XYZ file of C-alpha atoms in Angstrom:
118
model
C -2.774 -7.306 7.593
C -1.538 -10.770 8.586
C -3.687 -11.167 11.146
C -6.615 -10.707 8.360
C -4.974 -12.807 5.996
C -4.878 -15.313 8.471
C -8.139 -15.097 9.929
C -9.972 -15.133 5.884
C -7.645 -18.241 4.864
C -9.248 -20.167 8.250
C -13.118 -18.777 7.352
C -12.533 -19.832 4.099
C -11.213 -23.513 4.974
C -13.820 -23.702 7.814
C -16.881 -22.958 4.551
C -14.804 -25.367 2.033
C -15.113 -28.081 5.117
C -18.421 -27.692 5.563
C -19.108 -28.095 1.839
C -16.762 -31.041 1.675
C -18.557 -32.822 4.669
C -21.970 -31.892 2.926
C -20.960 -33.488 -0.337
C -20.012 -36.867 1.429
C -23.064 -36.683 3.317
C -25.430 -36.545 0.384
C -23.268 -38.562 -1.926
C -22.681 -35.509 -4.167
C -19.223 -36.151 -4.478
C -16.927 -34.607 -7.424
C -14.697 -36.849 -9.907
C -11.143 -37.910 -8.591
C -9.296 -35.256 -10.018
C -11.755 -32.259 -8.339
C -12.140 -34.460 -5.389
C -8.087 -34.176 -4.799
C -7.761 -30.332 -6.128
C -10.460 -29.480 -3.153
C -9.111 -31.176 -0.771
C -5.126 -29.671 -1.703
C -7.323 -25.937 -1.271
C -8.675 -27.299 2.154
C -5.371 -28.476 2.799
C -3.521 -24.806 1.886
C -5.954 -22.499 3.441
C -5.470 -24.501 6.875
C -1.811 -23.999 6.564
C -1.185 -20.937 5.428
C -4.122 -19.598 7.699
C -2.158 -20.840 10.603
C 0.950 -19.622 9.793
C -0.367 -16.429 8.883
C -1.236 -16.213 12.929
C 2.305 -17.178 13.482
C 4.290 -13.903 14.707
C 7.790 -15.913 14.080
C 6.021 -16.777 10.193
C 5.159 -13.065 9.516
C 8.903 -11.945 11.090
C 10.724 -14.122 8.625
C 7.797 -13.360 5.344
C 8.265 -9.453 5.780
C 12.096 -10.089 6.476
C 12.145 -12.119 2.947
C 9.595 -9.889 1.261
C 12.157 -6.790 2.050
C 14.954 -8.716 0.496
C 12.989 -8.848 -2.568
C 11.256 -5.545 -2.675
C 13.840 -2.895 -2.296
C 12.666 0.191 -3.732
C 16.004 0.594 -6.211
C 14.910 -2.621 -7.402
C 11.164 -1.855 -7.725
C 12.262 2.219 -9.806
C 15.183 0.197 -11.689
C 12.416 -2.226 -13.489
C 10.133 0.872 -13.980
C 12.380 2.366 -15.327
C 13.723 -0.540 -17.750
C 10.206 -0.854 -18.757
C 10.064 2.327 -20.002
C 13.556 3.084 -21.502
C 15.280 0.629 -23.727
C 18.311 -0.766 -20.576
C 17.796 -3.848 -18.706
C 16.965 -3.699 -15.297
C 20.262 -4.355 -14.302
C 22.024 -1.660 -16.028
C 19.239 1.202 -14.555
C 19.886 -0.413 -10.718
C 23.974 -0.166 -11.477
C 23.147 3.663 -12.439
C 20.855 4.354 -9.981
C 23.818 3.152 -7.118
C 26.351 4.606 -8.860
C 24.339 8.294 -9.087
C 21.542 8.560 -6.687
C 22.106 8.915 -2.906
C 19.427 8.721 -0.151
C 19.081 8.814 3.649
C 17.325 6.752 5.615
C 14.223 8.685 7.672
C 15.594 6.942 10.620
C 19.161 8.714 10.536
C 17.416 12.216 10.489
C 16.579 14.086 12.862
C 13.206 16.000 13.576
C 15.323 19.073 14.131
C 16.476 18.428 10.395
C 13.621 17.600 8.891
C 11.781 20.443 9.894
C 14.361 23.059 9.743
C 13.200 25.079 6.510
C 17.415 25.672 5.557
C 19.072 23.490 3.541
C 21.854 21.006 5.127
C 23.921 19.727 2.504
């Protein structure tokens, strides 16, 4: 998916280049304002397409990404959205009744035994 990401966000500064060196070129140029707003996109897509390629870049994006998207988080605003507590109070509840285990603490012998294992 990065890789992707990356590789559209270069394509796409490589076309808005080649319109940009077409404009000058036939003195079709845009007002100030447009003129600097292209040139921030060119500007953007070069960077982010770049670090996009980066693995280091995508390490530290998913590691921050995680930090942000925990799935209590994610069910706790559901469910605030559809009952009448904040999301705050739903997460506290949620840690304070639900318990999970991570798939990586289980084994395959446990996951497909058909007996319970409290």
């Amino acid at each position: 998916l990065w890789h992707t990401l990356g590789m559209a966000m270069l394509a796409f500064f490589v076309c808005n280049m080649i319109t940009l060196v077409a404009s000058l070129a036939t003195n079709t140029w845009m007002t100030d304002m447009e003129h600097l707003t292209h040139v921030g996109v060119i500007a953007e897509q070069l960077l982010f397409g770049v670090l996009a390629l980066r693995a280091d870049f995508r390490l530290g994006a998913q590691s921050w990404l995680a930090s942000r998207g925990e799935a209590v988080t994610t069910a706790a605003s559901i469910a605030a959205l559809i009952g009448s507590r904040s999301t705050e109070d739903v997460q506290q509840l949620a840690l304070q009744r639900l318990r999970a285990i991570r798939l990586d603490l289980i084994s395959f012998d446990e996951l497909t035994s058909p007996r319970p294992d409290p």
